[in-house]
mmCIF file of C-alpha atoms and ligand atoms in Angstrom:
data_model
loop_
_atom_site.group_PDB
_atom_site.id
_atom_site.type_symbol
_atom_site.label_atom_id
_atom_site.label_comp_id
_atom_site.label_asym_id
_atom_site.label_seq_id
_atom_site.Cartn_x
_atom_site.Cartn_y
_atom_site.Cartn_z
ATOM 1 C CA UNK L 84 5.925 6.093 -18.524
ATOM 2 C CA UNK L 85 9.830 5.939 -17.694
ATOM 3 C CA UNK L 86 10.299 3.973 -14.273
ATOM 4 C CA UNK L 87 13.874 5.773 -13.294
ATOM 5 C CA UNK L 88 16.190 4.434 -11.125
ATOM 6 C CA UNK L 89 17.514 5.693 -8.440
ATOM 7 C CA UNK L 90 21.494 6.580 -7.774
ATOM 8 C CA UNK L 91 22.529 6.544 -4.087
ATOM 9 C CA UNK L 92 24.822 9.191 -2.856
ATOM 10 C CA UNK L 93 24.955 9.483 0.996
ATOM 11 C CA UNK L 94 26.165 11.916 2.669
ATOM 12 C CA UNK L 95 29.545 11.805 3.983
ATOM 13 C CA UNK L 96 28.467 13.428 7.411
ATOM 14 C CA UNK L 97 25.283 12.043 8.694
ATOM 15 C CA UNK L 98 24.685 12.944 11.903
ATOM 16 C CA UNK L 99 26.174 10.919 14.554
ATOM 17 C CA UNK L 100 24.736 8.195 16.774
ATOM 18 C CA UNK L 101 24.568 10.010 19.755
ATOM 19 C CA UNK L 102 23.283 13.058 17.773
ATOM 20 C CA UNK L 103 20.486 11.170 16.407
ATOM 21 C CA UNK L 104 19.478 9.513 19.387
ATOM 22 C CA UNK L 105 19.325 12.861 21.764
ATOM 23 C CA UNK L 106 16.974 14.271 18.855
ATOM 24 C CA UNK L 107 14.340 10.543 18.859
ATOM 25 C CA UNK L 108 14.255 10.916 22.450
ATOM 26 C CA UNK L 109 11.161 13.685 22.047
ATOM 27 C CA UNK L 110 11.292 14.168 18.075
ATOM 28 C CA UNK L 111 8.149 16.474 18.254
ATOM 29 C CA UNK L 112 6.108 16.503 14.496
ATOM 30 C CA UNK L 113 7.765 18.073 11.835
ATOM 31 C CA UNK L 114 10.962 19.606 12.884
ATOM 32 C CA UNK L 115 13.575 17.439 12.637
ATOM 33 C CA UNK L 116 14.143 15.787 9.801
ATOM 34 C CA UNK L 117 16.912 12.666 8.608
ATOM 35 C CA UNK L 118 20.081 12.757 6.669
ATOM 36 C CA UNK L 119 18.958 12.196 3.127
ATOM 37 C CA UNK L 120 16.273 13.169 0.610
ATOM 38 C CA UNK L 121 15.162 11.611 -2.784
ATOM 39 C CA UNK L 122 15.096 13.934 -5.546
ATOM 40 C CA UNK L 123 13.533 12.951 -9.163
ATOM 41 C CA UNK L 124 13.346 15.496 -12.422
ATOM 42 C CA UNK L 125 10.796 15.398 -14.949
ATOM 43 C CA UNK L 126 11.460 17.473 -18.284
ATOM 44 C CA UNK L 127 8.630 17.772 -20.908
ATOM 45 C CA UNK L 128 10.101 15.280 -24.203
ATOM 46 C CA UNK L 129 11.959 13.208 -21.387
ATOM 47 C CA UNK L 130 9.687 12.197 -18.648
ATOM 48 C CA UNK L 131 11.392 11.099 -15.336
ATOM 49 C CA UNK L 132 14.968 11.045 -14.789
ATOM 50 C CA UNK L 133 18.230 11.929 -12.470
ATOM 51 C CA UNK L 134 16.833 9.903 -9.751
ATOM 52 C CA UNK L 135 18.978 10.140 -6.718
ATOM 53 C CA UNK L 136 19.569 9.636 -3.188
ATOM 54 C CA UNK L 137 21.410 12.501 -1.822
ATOM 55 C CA UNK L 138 22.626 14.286 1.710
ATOM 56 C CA UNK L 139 19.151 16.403 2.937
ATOM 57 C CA UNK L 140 19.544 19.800 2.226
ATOM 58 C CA UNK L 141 18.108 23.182 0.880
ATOM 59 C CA UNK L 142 17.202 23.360 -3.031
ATOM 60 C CA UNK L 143 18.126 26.617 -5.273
ATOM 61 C CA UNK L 144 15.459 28.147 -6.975
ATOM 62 C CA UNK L 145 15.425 31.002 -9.278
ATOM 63 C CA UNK L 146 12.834 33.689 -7.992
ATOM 64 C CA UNK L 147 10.757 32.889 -10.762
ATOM 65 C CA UNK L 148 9.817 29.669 -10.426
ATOM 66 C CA UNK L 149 6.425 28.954 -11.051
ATOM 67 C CA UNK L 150 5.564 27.303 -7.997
ATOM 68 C CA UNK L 151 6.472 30.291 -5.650
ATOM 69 C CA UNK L 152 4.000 32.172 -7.854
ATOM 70 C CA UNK L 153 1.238 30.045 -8.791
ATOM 71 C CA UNK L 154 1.547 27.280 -6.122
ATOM 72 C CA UNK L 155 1.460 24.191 -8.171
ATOM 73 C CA UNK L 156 2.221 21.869 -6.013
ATOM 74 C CA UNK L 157 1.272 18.333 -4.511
ATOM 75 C CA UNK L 158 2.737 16.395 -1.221
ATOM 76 C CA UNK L 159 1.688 13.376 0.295
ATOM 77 C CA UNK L 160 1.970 11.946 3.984
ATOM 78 C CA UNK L 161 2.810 8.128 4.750
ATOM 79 C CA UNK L 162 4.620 6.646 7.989
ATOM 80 C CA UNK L 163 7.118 3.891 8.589
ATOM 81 C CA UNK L 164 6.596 1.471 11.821
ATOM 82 C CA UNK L 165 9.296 0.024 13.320
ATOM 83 C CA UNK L 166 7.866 -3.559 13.631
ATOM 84 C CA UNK L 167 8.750 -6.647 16.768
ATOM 85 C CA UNK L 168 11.456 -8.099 14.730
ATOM 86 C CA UNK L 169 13.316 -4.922 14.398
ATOM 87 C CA UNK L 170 12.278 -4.448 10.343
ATOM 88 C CA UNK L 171 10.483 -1.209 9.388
ATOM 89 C CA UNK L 172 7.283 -1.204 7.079
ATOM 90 C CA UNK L 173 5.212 1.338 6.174
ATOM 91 C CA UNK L 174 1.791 1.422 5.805
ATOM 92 C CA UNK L 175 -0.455 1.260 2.619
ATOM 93 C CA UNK L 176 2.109 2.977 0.412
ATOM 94 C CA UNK L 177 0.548 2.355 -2.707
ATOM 95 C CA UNK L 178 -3.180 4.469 -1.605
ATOM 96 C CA UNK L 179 -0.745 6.864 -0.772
ATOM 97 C CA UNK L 180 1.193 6.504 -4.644
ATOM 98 C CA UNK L 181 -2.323 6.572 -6.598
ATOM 99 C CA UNK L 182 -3.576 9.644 -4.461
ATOM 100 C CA UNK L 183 -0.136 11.091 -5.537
ATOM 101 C CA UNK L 184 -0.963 10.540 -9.432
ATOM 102 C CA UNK L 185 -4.633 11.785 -8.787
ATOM 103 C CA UNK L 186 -3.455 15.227 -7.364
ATOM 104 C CA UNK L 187 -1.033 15.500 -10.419
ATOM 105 C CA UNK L 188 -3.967 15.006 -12.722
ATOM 106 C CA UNK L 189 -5.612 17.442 -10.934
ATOM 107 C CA UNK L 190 -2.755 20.327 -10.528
ATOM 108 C CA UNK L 191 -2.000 19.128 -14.554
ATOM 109 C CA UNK L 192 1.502 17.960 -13.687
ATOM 110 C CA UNK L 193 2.870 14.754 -14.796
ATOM 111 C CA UNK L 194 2.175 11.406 -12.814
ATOM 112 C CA UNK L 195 4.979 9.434 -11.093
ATOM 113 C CA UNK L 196 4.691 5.625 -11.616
ATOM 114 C CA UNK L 197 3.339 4.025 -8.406
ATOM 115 C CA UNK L 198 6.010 1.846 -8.119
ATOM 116 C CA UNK L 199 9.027 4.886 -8.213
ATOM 117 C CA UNK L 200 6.877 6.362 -5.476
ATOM 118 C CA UNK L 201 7.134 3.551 -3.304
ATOM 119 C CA UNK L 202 11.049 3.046 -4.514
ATOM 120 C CA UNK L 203 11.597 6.263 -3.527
ATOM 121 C CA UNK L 204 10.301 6.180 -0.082
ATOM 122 C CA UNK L 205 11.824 2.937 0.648
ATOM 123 C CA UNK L 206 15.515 4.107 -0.507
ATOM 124 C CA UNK L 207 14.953 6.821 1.828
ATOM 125 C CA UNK L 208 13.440 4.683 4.925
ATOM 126 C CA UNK L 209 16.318 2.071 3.755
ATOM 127 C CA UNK L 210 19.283 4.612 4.161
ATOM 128 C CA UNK L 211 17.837 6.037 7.541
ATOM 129 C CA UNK L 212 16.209 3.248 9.010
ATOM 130 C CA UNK L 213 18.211 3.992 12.122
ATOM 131 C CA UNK L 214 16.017 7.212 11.920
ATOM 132 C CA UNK L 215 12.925 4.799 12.472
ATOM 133 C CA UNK L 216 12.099 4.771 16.213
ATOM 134 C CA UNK L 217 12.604 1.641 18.398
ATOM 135 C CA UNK L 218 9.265 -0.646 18.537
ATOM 136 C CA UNK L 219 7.275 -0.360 21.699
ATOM 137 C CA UNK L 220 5.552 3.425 21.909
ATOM 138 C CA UNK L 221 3.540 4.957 18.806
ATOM 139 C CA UNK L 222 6.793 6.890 17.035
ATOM 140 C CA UNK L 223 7.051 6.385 13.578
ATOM 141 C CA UNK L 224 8.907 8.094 10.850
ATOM 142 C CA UNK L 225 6.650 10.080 8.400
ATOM 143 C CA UNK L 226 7.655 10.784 5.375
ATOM 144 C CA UNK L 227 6.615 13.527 3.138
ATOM 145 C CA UNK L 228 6.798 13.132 -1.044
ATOM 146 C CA UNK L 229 5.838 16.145 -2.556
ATOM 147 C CA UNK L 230 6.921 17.927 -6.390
ATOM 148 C CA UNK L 231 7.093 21.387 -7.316
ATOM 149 C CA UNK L 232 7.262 23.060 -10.806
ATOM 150 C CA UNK L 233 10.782 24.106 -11.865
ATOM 151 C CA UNK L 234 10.195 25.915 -14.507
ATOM 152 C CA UNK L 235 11.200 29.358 -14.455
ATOM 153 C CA UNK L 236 8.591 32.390 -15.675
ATOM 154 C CA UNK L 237 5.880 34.443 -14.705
ATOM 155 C CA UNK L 238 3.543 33.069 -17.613
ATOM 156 C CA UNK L 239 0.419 31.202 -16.443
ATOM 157 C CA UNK L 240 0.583 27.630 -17.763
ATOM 158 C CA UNK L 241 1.469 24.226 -16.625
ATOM 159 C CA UNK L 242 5.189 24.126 -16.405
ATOM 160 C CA UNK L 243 7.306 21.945 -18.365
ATOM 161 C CA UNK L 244 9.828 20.751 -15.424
ATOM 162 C CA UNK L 245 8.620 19.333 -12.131
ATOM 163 C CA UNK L 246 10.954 18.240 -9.104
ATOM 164 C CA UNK L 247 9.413 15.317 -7.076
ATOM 165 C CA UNK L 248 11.123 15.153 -3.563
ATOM 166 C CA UNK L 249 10.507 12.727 -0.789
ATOM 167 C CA UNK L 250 12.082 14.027 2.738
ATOM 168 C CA UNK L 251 11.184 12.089 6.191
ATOM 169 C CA UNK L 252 11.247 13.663 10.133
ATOM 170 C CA UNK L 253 11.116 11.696 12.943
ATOM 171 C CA UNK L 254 7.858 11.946 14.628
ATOM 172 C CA UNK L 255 6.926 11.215 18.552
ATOM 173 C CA UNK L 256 3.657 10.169 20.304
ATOM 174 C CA UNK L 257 0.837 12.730 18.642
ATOM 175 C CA UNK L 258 0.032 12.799 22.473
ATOM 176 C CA UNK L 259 2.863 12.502 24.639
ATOM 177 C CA UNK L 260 1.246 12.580 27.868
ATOM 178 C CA UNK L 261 -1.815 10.129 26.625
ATOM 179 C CA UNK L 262 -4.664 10.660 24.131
ATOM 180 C CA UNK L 263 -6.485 13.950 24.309
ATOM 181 C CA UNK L 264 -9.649 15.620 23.047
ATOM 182 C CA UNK L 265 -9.365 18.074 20.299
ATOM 183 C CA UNK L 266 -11.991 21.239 20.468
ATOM 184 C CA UNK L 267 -13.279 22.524 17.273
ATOM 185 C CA UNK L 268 -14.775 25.577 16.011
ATOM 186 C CA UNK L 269 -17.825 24.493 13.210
ATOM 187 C CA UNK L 270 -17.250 27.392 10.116
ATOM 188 C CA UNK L 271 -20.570 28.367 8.759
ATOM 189 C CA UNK L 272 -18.995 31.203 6.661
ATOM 190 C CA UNK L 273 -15.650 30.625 5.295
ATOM 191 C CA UNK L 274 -15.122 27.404 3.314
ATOM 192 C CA UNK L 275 -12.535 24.772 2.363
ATOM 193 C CA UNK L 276 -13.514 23.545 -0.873
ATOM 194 C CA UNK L 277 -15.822 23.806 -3.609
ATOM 195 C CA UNK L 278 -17.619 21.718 -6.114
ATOM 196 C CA UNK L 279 -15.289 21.480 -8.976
ATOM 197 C CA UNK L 280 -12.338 23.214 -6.998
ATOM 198 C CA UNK L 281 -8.885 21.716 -5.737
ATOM 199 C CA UNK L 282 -10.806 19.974 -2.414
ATOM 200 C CA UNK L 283 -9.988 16.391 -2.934
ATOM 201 C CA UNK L 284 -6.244 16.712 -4.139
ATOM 202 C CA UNK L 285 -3.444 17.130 -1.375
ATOM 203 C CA UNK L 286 -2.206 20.490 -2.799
ATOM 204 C CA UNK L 287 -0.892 23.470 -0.457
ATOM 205 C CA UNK L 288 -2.908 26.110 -1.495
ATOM 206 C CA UNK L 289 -5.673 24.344 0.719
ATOM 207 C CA UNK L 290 -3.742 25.070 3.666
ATOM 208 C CA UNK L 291 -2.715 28.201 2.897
ATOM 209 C CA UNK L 292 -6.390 28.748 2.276
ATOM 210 C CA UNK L 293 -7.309 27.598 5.717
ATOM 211 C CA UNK L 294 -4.665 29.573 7.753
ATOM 212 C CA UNK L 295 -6.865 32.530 8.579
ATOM 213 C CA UNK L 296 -10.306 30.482 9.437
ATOM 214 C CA UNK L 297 -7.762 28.239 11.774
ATOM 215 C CA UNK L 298 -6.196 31.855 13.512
ATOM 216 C CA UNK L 299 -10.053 32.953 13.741
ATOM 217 C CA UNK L 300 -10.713 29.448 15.456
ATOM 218 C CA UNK L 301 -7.760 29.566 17.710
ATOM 219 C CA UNK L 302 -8.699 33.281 18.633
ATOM 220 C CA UNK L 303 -12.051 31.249 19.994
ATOM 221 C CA UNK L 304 -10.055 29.150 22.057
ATOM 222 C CA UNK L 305 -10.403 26.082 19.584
ATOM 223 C CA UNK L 306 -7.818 23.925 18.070
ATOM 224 C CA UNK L 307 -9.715 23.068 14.551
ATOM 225 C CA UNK L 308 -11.932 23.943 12.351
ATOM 226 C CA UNK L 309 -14.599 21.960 10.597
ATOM 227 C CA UNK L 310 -15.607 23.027 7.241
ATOM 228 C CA UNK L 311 -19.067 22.947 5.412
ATOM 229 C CA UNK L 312 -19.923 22.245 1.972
ATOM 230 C CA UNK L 313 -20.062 25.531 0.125
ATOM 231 C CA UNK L 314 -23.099 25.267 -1.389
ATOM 232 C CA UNK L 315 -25.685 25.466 1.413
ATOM 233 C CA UNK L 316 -23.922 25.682 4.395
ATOM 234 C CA UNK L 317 -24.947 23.012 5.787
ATOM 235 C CA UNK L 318 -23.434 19.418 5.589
ATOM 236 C CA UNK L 319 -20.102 18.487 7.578
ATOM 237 C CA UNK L 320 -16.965 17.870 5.561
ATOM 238 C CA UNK L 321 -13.751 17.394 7.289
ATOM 239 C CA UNK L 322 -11.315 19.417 9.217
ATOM 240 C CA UNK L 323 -8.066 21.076 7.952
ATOM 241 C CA UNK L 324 -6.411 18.296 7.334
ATOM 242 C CA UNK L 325 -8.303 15.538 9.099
ATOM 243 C CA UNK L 326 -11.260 13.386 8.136
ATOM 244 C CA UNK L 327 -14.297 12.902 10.492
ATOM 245 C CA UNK L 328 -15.942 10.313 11.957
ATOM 246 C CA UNK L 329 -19.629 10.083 13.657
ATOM 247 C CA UNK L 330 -20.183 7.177 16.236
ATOM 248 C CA UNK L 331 -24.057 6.187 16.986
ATOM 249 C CA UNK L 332 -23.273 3.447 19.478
ATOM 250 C CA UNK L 333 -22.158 0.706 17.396
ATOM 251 C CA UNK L 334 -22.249 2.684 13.982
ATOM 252 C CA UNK L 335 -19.931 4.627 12.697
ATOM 253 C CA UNK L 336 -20.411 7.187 10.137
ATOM 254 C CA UNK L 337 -17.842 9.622 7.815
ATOM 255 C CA UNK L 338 -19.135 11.978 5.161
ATOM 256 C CA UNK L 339 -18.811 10.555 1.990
ATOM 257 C CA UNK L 340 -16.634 11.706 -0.442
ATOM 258 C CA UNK L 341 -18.210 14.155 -2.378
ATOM 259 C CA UNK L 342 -15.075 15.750 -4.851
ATOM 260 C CA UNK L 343 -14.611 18.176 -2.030
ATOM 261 C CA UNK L 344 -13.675 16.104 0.534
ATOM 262 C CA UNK L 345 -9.957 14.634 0.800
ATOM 263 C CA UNK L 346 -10.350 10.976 0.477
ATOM 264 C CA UNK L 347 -8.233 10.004 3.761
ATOM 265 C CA UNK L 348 -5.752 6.225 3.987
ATOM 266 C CA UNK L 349 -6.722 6.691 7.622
ATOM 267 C CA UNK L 350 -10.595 7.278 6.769
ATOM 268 C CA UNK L 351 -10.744 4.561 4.551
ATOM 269 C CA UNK L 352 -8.640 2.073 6.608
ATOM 270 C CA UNK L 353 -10.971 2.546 9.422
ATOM 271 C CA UNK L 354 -14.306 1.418 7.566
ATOM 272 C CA UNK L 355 -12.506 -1.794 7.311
ATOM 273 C CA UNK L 356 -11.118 -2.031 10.970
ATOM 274 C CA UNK L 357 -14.883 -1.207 12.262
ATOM 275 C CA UNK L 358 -16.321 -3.765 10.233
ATOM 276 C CA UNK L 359 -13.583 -6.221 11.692
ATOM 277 C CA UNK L 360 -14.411 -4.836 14.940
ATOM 278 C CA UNK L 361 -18.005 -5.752 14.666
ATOM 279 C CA UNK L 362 -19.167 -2.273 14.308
ATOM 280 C CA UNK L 363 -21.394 -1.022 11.262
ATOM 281 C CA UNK L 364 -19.484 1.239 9.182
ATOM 282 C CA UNK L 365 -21.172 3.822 6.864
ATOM 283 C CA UNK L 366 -20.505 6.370 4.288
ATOM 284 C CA UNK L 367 -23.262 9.378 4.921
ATOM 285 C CA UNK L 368 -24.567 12.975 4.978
ATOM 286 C CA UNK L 369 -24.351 14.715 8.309
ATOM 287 C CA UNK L 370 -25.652 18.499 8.977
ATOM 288 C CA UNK L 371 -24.568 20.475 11.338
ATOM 289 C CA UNK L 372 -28.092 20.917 12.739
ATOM 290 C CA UNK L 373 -28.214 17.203 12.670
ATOM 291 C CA UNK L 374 -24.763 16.853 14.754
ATOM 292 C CA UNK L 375 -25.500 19.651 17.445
ATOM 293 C CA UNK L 376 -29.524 17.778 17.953
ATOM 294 C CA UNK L 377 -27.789 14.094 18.220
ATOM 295 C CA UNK L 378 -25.200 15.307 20.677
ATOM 296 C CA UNK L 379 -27.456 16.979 22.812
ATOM 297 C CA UNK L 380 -29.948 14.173 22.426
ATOM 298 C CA UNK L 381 -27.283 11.937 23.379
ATOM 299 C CA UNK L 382 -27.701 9.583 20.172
ATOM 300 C CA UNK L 383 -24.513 10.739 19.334
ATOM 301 C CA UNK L 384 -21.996 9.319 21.362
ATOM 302 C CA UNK L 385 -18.671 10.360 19.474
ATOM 303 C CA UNK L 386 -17.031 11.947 17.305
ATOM 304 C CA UNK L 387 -13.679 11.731 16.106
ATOM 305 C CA UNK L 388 -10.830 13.096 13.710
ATOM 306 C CA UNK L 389 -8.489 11.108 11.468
ATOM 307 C CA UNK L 390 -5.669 11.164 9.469
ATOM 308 C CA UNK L 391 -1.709 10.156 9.204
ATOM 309 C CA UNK L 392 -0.208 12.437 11.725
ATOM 310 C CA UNK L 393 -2.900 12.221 14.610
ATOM 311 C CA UNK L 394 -3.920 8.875 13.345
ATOM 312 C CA UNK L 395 -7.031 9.368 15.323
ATOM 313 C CA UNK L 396 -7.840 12.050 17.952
ATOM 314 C CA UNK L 397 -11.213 12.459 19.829
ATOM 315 C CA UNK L 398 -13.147 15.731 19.500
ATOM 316 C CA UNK L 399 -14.073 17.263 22.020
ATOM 317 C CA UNK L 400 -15.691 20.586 22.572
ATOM 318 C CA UNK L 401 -17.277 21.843 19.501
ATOM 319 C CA UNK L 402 -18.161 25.539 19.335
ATOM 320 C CA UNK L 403 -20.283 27.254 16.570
ATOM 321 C CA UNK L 404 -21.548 30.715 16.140
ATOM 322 C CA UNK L 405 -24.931 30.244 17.915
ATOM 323 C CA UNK L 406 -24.222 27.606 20.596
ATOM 324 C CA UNK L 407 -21.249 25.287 21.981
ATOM 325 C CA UNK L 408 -21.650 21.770 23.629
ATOM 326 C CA UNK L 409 -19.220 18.809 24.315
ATOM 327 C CA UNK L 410 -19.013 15.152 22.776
ATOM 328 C CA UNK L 411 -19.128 12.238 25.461
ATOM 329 C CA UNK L 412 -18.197 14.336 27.967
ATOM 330 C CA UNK L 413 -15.038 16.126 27.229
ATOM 331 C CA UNK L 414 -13.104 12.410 27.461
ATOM 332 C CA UNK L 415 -12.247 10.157 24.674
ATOM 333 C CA UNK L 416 -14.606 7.664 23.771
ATOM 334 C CA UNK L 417 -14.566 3.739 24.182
ATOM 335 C CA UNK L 418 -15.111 3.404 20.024
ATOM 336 C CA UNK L 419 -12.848 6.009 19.335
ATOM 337 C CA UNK L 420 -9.852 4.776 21.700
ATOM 338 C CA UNK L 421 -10.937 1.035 20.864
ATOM 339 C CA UNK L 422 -10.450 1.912 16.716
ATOM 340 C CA UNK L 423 -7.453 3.887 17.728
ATOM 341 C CA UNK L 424 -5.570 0.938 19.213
ATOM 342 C CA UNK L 425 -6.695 -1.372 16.805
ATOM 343 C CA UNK L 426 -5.396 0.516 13.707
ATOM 344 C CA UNK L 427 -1.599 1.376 15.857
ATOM 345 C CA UNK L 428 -1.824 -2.075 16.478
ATOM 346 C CA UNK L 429 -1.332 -3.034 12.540
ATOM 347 C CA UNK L 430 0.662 -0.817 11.748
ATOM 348 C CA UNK L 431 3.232 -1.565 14.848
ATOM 349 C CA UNK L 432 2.863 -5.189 13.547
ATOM 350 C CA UNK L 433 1.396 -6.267 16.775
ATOM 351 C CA UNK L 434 -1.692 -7.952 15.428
ATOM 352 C CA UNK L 435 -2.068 -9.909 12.059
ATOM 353 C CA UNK L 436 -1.880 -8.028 9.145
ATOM 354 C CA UNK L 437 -4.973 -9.246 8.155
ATOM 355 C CA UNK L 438 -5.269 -6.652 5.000
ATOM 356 C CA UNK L 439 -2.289 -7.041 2.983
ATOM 357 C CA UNK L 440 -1.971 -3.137 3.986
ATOM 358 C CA UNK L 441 1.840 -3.234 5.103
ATOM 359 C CA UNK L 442 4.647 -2.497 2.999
ATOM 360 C CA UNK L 443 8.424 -4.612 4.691
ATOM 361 C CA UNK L 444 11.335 -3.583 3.947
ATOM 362 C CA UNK L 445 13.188 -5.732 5.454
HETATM 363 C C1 PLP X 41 -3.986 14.405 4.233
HETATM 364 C C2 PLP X 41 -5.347 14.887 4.562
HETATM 365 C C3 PLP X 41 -6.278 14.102 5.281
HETATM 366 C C4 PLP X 41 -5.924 12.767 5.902
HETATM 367 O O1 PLP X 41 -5.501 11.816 4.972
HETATM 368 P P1 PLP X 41 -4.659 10.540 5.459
HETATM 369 O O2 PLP X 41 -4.347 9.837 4.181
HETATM 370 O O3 PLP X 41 -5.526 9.771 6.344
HETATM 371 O O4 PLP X 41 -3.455 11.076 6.147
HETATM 372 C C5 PLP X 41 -7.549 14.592 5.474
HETATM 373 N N1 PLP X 41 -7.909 15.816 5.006
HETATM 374 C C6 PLP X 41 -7.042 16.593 4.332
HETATM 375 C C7 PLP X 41 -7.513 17.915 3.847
HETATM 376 C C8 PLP X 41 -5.741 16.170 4.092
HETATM 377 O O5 PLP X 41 -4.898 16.966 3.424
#
């Protein structure tokens, strides 16, 4: 494989100082996003090329292109830390660069070395570091890789021109006003994935897939779903775009991965912290009949989400078709909040980086 390089052309108007700065002071998730993007082409007989750095802006697409039509697509999610010193790393880059190549294989679009993926991201973090929030708080600047076909037809095949992107937004506190309890609405019909099917590769097409079971849930009054396995109905998976995790006292427990399940940097990263923590930490099955009998039991203490954007977020109320109850009282728990600092902590380059999982840039 061709390892490109990549040409820097900055814009000639970034936004100003003072621009910037009114827009960090409450960035939100998702809606602001820096001065540049990276842009890479990959033609069939040539492989990767035109790497660049340029001003962020909005791409021209013919209305046939493949991927507005048959959604072949891939993205990624990965944050940069402003650290004590004032340097910016980001975390675990390279989980995030061999997820990348394993969603290609699975879409049947062409892998990007993991080394261009991490160049890329840190040419962009590089050029707007001053898009990084200041250390102190839990802001971060998440970035978002992604490629698209290019090609332009309404014939269904692979395409034989891909555009990988990598574009970054400011992001605030997940929970400005402190941490807070998700609710969730447990799905017993409609599914996420299936044995075989697109479930463990970060592709749109499972969002768009879970748009109308998330308006059903919302119509409940919850802010998630959780998905079942397709086959019975029966054993947890994940949320929407979060992983799960089930704390019995001083075990935790995730669902392990099963080809359905979107292997999470956050879900793995915590099986490591918990063992570091002291706690037991354990790859499992969990049913839903299983979940509702341990909460009300009280064996099961707490449960919690996971992933890049939330990091980690407690559940709360969980509702399902035939009954409704609430995990450790409504509140976050002591494991959950306890894990929750611990990981931030890394990652903010307050304690030792004990891992090797951060990425400086200097
Ligand atoms: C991205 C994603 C996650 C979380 O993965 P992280 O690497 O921890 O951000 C979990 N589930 C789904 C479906 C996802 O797309």
């Amino acid at each position: 494989m061709t390892t490109p390089t990549i040409e820097l052309k900055p814009s000639a108007s970034p936004l100003s100082a003072a621009e910037r700065d009114a827009i960090l002071v409450a960035p939100g998730f998702g809606r602001h996003f820096t001065d540049h993007m990276v842009t890479i082409r990959w033609t069939e007989g040539r492989g990767w090329h035109d790497g660049q750095l340029v001003p962020y802006g909005p791409l021209s697409l013919d209305p046939a292109n493949m991927t507005l039509h048959y959604a072949q697509e891939i993205f990624e999610g990965l944050k940069a830390y402003r650290q004590p010193d004032g340097s910016v790393a980001t975390f675990r880059p390279e989980k995030n660069a061999t997820r990348f190549q394993a969603s290609a294989r699975r879409l049947g679009m062409p892998e990007l070395p993991v080394e261009t993926f991490i160049e890329a991201c840190d040419v962009l973090v590089r050029q707007d570091a001053a898009w990084v929030p200041a250390h102190g708080g839990e802001e971060s600047l998440y970035l978002r890789p992604f490629m698209i076909a290019t090609e332009v037809g309404l014939g269904v095949k692979p395409a034989n021109e891909y555009l990988f992107l990598v574009i970054a937004s400011p992001a605030g506190a997940y929970f400005p006003g402190g941490v807070r309890p998700v609710s969730i609405w447990l799905s017993e019909d409609r599914v996420r994935a299936v044995p075989g099917g697109v479930g463990d590769a970060k592709t749109g097409g499972n969002y768009a897939a879970s748009l109308l079971a998330q308006a059903e849930a919302a119509a409940k009054g919850c802010e998630q779903v959780c998905y079942l396995d397709a086959v019975e109905h029966r054993w947890v998976e994940e949320l929407g775009g979060m992983n799960l995790y089930f704390v019995y006292g001083d075990r935790i427990v995730t669902p392990g991965l099963t080809g359905s399940i979107l292997e999470g940097v956050t879900r793995d990263s915590l099986l490591t912290v918990a063992r570091d923590l002291g706690y037991t930490a354990e790859e499992g099955r969990v049913s839903v009949e299983q979940w509702q009998r341990d909460a009300e039991n009280g064996s099961l203490t707490e449960v919690f989400a996971c992933g890049t954007a939330a990091v980690i977020t407690p559940v709360g109320t969980v509702k399902r078709e035939s009954a409704e109850w609430r995990q450790s009282g409504g509140e976050p728990g002591e494991v959950t909040l306890k894990l929750r600092s611990a990981l931030l902590d890394v990652q903010r380059g307050i304690t030792p980086d004990r891992h090797g999982w951060m990425h400086r840039l200097g």
